[in-house]
Tab-separated table of C-alpha atoms in Angstrom:
chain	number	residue	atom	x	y	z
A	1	UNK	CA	-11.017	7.606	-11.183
A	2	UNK	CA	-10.913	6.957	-7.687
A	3	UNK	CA	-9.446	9.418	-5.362
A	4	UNK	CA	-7.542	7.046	-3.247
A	5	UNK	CA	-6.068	7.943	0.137
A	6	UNK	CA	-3.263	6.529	1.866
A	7	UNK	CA	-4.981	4.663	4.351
A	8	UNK	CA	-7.497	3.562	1.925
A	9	UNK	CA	-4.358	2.100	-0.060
A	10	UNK	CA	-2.463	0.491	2.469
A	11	UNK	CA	-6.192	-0.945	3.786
A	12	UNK	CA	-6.512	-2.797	0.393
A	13	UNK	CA	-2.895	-3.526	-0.188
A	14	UNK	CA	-2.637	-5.376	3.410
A	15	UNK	CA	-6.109	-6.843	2.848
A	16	UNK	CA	-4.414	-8.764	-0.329
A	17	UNK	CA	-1.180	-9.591	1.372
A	18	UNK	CA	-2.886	-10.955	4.417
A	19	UNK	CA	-5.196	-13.584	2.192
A	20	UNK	CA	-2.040	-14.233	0.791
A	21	UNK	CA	0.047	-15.133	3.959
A	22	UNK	CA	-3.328	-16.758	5.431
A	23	UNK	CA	-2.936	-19.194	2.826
A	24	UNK	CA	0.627	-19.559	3.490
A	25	UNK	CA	0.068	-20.235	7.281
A	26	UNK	CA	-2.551	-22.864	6.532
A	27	UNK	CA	-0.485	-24.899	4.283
A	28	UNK	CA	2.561	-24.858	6.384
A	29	UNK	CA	0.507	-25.875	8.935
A	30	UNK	CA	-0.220	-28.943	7.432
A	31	UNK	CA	3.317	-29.076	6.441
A	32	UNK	CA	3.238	-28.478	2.875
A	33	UNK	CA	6.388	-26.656	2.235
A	34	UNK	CA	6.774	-27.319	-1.659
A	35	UNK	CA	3.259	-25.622	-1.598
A	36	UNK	CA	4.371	-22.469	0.845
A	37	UNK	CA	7.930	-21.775	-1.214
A	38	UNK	CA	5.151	-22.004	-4.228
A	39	UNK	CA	2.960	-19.338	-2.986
A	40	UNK	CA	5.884	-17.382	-1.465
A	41	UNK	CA	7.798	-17.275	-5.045
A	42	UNK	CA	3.869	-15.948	-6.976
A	43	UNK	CA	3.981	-13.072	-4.633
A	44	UNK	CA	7.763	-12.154	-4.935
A	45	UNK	CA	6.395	-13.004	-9.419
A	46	UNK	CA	3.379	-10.357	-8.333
A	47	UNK	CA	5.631	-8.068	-6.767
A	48	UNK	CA	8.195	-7.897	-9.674
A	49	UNK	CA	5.165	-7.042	-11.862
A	50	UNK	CA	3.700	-4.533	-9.718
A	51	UNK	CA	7.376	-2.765	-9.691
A	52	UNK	CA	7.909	-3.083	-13.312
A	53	UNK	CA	4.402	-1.557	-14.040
A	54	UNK	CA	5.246	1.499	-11.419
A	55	UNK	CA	8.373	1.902	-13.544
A	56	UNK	CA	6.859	2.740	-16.356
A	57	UNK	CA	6.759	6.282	-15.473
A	58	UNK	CA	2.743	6.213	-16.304
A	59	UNK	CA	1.349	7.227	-12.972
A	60	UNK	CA	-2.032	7.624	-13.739
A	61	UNK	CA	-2.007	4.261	-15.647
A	62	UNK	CA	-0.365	2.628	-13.028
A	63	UNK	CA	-2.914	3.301	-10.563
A	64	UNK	CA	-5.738	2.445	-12.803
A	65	UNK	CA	-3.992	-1.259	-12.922
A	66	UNK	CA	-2.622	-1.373	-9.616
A	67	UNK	CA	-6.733	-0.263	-8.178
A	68	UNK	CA	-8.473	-1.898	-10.251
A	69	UNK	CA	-9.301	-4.910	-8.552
A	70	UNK	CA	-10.065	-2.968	-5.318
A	71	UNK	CA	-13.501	-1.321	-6.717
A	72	UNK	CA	-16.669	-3.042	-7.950
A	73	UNK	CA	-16.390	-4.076	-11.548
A	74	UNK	CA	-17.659	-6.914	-13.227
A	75	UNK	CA	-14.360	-8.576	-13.583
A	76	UNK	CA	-11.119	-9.176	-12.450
A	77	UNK	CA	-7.682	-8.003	-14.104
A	78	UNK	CA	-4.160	-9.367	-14.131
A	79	UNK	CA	-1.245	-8.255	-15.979
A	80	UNK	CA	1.786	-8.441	-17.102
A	81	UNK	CA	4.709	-6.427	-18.051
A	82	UNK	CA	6.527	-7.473	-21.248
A	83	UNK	CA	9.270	-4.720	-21.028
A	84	UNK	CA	9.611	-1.824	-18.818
A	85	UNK	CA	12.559	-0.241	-20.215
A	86	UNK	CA	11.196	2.602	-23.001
A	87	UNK	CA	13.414	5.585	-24.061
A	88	UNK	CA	10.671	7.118	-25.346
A	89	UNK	CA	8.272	9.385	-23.628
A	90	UNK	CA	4.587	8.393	-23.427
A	91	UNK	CA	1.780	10.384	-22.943
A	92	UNK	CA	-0.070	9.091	-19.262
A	93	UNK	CA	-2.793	10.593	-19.888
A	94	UNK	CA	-3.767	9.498	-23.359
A	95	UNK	CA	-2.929	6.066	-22.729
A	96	UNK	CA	-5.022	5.953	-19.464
A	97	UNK	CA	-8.040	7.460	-21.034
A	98	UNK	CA	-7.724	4.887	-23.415
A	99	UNK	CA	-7.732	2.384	-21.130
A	100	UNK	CA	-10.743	3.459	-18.866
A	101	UNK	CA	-12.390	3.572	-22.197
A	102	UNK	CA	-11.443	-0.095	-22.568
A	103	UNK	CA	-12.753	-1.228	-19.549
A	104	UNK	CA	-15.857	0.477	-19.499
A	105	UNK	CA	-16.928	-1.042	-22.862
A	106	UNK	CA	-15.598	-4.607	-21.220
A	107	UNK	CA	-18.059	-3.486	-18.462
A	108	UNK	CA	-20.907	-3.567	-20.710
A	109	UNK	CA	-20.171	-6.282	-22.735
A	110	UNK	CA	-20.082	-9.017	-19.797
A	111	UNK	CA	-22.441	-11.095	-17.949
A	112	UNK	CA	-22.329	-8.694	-14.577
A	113	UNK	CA	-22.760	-11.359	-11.688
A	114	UNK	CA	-20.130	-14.076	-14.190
A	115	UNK	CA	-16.959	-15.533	-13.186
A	116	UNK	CA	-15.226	-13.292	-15.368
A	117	UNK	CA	-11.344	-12.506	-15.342
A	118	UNK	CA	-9.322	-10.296	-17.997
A	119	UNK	CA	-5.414	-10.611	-18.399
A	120	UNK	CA	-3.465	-8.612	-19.989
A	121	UNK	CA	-0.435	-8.382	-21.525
A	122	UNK	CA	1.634	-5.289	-22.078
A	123	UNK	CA	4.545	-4.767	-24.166
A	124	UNK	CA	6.075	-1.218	-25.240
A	125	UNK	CA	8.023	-1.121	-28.013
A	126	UNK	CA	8.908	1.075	-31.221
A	127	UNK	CA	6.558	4.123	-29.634
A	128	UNK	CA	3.547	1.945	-29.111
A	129	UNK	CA	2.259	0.524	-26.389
A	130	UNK	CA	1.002	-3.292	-27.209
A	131	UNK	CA	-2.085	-4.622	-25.366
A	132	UNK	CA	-2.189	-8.294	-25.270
A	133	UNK	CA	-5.994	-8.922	-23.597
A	134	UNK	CA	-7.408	-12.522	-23.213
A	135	UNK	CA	-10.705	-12.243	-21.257
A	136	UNK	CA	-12.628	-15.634	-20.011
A	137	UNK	CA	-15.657	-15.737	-18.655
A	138	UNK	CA	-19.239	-14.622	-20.202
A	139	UNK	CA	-19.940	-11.766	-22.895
A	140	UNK	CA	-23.584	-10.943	-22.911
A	141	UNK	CA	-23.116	-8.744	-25.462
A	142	UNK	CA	-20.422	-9.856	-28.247
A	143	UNK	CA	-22.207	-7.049	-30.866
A	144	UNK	CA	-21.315	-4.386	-28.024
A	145	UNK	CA	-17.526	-4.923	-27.552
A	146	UNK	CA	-16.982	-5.919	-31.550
A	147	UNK	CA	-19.101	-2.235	-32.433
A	148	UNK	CA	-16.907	-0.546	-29.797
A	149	UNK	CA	-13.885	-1.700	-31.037
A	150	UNK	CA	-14.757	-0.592	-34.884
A	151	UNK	CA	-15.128	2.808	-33.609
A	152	UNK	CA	-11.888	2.610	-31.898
A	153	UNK	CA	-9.776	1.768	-35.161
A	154	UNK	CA	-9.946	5.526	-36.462
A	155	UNK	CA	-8.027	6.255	-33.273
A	156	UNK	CA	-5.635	3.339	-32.544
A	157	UNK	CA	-2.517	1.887	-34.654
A	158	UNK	CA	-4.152	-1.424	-34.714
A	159	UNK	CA	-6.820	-4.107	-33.705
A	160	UNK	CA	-6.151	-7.465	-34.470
A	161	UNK	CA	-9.291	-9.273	-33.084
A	162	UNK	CA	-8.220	-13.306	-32.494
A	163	UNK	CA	-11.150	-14.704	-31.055
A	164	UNK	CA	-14.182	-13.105	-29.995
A	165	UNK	CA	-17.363	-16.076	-28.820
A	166	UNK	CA	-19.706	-15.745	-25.424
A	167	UNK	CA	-16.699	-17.377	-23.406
A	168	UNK	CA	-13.850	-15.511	-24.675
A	169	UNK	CA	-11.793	-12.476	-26.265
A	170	UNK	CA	-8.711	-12.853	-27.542
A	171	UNK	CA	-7.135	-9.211	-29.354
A	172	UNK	CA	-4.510	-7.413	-29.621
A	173	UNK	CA	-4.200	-3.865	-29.348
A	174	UNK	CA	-1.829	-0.987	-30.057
A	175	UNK	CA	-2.414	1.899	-28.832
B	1	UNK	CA	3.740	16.375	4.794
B	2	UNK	CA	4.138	14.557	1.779
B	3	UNK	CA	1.941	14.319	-0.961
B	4	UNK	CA	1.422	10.497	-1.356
B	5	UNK	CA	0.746	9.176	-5.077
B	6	UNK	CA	-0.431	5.424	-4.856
B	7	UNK	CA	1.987	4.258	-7.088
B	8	UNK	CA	4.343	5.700	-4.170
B	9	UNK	CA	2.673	4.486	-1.309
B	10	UNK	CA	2.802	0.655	-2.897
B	11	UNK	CA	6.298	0.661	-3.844
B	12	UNK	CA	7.256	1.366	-0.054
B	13	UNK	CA	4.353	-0.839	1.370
B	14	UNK	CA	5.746	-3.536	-1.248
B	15	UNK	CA	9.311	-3.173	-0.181
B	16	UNK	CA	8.166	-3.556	3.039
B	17	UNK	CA	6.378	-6.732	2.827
B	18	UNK	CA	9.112	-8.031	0.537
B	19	UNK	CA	11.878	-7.439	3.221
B	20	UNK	CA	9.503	-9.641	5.486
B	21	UNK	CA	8.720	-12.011	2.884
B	22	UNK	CA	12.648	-12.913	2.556
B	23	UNK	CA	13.319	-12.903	5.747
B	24	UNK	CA	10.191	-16.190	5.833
B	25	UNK	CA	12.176	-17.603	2.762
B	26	UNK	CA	15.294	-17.509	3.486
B	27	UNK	CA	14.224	-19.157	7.598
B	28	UNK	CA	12.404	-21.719	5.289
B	29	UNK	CA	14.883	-23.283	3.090
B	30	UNK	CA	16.530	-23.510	6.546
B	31	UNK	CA	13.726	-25.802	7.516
B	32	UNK	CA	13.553	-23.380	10.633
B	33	UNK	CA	9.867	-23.789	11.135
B	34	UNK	CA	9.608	-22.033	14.222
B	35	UNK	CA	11.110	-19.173	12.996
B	36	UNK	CA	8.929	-18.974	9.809
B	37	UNK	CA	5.509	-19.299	12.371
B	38	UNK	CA	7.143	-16.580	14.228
B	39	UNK	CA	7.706	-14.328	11.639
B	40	UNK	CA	4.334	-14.738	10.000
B	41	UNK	CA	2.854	-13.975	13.660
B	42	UNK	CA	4.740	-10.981	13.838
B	43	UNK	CA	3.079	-9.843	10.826
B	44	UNK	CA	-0.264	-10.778	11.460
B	45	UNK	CA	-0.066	-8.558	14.571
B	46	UNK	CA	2.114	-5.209	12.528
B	47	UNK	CA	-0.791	-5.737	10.134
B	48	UNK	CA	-3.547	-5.513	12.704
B	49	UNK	CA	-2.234	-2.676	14.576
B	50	UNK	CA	-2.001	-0.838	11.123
B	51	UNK	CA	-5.929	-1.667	11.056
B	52	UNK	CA	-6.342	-0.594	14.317
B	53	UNK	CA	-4.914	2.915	13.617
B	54	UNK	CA	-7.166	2.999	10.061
B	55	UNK	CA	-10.097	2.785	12.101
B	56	UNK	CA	-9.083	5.393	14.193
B	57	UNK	CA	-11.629	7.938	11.683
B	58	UNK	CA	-8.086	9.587	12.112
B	59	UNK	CA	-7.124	10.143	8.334
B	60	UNK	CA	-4.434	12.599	8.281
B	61	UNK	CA	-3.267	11.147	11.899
B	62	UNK	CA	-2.762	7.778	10.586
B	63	UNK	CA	-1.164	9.045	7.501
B	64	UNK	CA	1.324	10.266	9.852
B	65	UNK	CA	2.542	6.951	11.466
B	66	UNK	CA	1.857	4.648	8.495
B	67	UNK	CA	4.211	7.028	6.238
B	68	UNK	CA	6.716	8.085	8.890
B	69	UNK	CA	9.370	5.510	8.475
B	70	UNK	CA	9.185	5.949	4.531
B	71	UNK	CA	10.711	9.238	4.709
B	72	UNK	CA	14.240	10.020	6.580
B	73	UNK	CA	14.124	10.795	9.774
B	74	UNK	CA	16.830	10.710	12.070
B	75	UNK	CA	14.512	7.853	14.279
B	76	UNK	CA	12.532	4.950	13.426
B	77	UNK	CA	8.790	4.839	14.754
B	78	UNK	CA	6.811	2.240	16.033
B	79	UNK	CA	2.895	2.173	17.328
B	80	UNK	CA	0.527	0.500	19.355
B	81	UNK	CA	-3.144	0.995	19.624
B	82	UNK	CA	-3.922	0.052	23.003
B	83	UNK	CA	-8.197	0.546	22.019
B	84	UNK	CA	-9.495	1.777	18.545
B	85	UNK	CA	-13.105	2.280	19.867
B	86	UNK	CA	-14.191	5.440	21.215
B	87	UNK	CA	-17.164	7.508	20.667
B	88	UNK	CA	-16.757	11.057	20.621
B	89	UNK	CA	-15.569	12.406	17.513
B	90	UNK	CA	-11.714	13.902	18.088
B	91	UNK	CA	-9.833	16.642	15.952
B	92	UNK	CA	-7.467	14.983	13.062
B	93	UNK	CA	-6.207	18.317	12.529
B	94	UNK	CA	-5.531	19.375	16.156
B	95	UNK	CA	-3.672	15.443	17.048
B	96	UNK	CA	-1.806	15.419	13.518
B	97	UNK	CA	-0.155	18.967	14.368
B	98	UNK	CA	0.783	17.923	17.368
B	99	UNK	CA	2.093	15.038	16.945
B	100	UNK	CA	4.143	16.202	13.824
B	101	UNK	CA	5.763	18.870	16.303
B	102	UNK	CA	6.692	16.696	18.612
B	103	UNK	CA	8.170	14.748	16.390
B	104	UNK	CA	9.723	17.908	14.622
B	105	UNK	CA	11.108	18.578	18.680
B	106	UNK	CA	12.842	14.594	18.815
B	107	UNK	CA	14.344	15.205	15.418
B	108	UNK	CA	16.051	18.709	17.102
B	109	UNK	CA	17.089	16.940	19.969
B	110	UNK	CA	18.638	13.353	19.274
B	111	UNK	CA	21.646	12.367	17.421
B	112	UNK	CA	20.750	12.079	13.789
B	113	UNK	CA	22.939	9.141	12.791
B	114	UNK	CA	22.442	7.969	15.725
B	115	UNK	CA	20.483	4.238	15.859
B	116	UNK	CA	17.333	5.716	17.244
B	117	UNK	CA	14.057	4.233	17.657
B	118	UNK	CA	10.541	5.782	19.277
B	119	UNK	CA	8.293	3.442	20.351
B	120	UNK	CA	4.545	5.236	20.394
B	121	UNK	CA	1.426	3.586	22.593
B	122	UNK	CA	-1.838	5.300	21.814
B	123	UNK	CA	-4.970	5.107	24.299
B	124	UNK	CA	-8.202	6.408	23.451
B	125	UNK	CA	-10.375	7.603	26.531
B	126	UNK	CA	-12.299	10.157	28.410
B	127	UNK	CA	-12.341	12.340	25.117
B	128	UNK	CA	-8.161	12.407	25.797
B	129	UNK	CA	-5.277	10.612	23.757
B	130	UNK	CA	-3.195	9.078	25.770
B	131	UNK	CA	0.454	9.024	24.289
B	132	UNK	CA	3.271	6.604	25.676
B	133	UNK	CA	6.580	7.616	24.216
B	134	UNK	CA	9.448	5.437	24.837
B	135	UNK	CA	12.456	6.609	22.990
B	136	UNK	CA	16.034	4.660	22.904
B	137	UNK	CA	19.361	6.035	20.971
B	138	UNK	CA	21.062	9.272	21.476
B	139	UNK	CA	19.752	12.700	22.585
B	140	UNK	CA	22.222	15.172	21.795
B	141	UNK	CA	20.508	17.825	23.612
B	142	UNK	CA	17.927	17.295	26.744
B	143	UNK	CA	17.659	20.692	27.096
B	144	UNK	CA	15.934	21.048	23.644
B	145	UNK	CA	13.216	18.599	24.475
B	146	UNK	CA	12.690	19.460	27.421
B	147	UNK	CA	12.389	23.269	27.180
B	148	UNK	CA	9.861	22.400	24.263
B	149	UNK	CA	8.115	20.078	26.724
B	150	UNK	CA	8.130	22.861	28.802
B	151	UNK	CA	6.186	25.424	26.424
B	152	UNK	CA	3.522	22.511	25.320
B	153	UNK	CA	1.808	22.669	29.190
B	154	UNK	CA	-0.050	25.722	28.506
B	155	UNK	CA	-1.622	23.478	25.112
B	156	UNK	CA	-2.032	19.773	26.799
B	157	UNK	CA	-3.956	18.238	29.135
B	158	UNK	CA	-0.908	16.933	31.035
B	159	UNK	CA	2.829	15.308	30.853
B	160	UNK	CA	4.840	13.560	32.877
B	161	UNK	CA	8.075	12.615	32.376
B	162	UNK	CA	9.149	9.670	33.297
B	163	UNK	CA	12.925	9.260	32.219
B	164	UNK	CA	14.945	11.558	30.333
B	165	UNK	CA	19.047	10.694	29.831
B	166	UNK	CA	21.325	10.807	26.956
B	167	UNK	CA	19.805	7.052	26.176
B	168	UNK	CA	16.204	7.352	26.840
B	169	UNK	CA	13.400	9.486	27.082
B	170	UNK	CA	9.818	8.341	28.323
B	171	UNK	CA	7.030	10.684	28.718
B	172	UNK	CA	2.675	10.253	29.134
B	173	UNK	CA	1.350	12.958	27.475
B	174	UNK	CA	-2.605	13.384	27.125
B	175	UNK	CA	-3.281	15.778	24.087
């Protein structure tokens, strides 16, 4: 994990919201307003997510979502966060570990230089945490991800594989 | 100073932005155009001064001003960076102390529930920093700056006060 300073932060955070309210200048200056209150009401959506993950009282997991996007990886993540509200206790650090160890074997399953994008869904309920992942874009190596994953099930409450081809990966995960 | 997580530093550089971002909205369904242009200007401009300081190679120094208004103080900051180029390399450590000091000294001297507000112009040149300090609100006690003011000659290259009252205080000061 990246050891992220504050000015590093706020650099990528106001590098994102300025592409943002670029695209909000130009369309307003062609006068499309239905299109600017559109954009405007995705980044208060964004927003709500990014406060509901950093609710979650996972630190370290929260910063592995929140930077993700900011390093060099092969794709791109966006998430979602089912429910934030857990009266349970979960362990950060096992569930980030878990994570990384997710991502990397994404990282070596795709096409490297692919238009490749990953969303996930996350939903914590009944002590688990639920991973809802739907990844498009090109898997280079389907026998890498489906071998990792069979290792994995020794460790994790379930894997429920949905659709796995060279264009997508559809599972879901609790962890 | 504070010990910045990034899950902290994007939940106050969120509700930052957000404040702005309603402010545009709310001007918008107004049909207030102008306003909305404005606004996004303004922001454009708070967002490239916070570049300017970034680039400053001043780390801890930027830290300083990027974070201030995040925590209470008894004033509200602002900055400027008149010139981010320069090419000697200057002392994070030695400018950071400082300037946390003299900020320490304000928050001695003015009224703390006061509406106070310290406007900051930073000039890079001839191996000095150049600080412009214009401060408006309440000082509750001149003498407390001052004499403080007063001790720093023997450590700075020079000050001049320009305007000290109960209302405002403006000072040069090349650290």
């Amino acid at each position: 994990m990246n050891n992220w300073t504050v000015v590093e932060v706020l650099r990528h955070a106001r590098h994102d919201w300025m592409n943002k309210l670029q695209l909000i200048k130009g369309n307003l200056a062609l006068n499309k307003i239905e299109h600017v209150e559109r954009l405007m009401e995705e980044m208060v959506l964004d927003a709500r997510q990014e406060t509901r993950l950093s609710n979650l009282k996972l630190p370290k997991f929260a910063e592995i979502l929140l930077t993700f996007n900011w390093e060099k990886h092969p794709f791109q993540i966006e998430y979602e966060i089912m429910d934030e509200y857990c009266s349970w206790p979960m362990d950060d650090e096992k569930i980030s570990k878990w994570i990384l160890a997710f991502f990397e074997a994404m990282e070596n399953s795709v096409e490297p230089f692919g238009e490749n994008h990953l969303s996930i869904s996350i939903e914590l309920n009944e002590k688990n945490v639920r991973f809802y992942f739907d990844f498009s874009g090109t898997i280079k190596d389907i026998h890498y991800i489906n071998n990792w994953l069979s290792e994995q099930k020794a460790f994790l409450k379930d894997i429920l594989v949905k659709e796995i081809s060279a264009g997508k990966f559809i599972a879901e995960i609790i962890v």
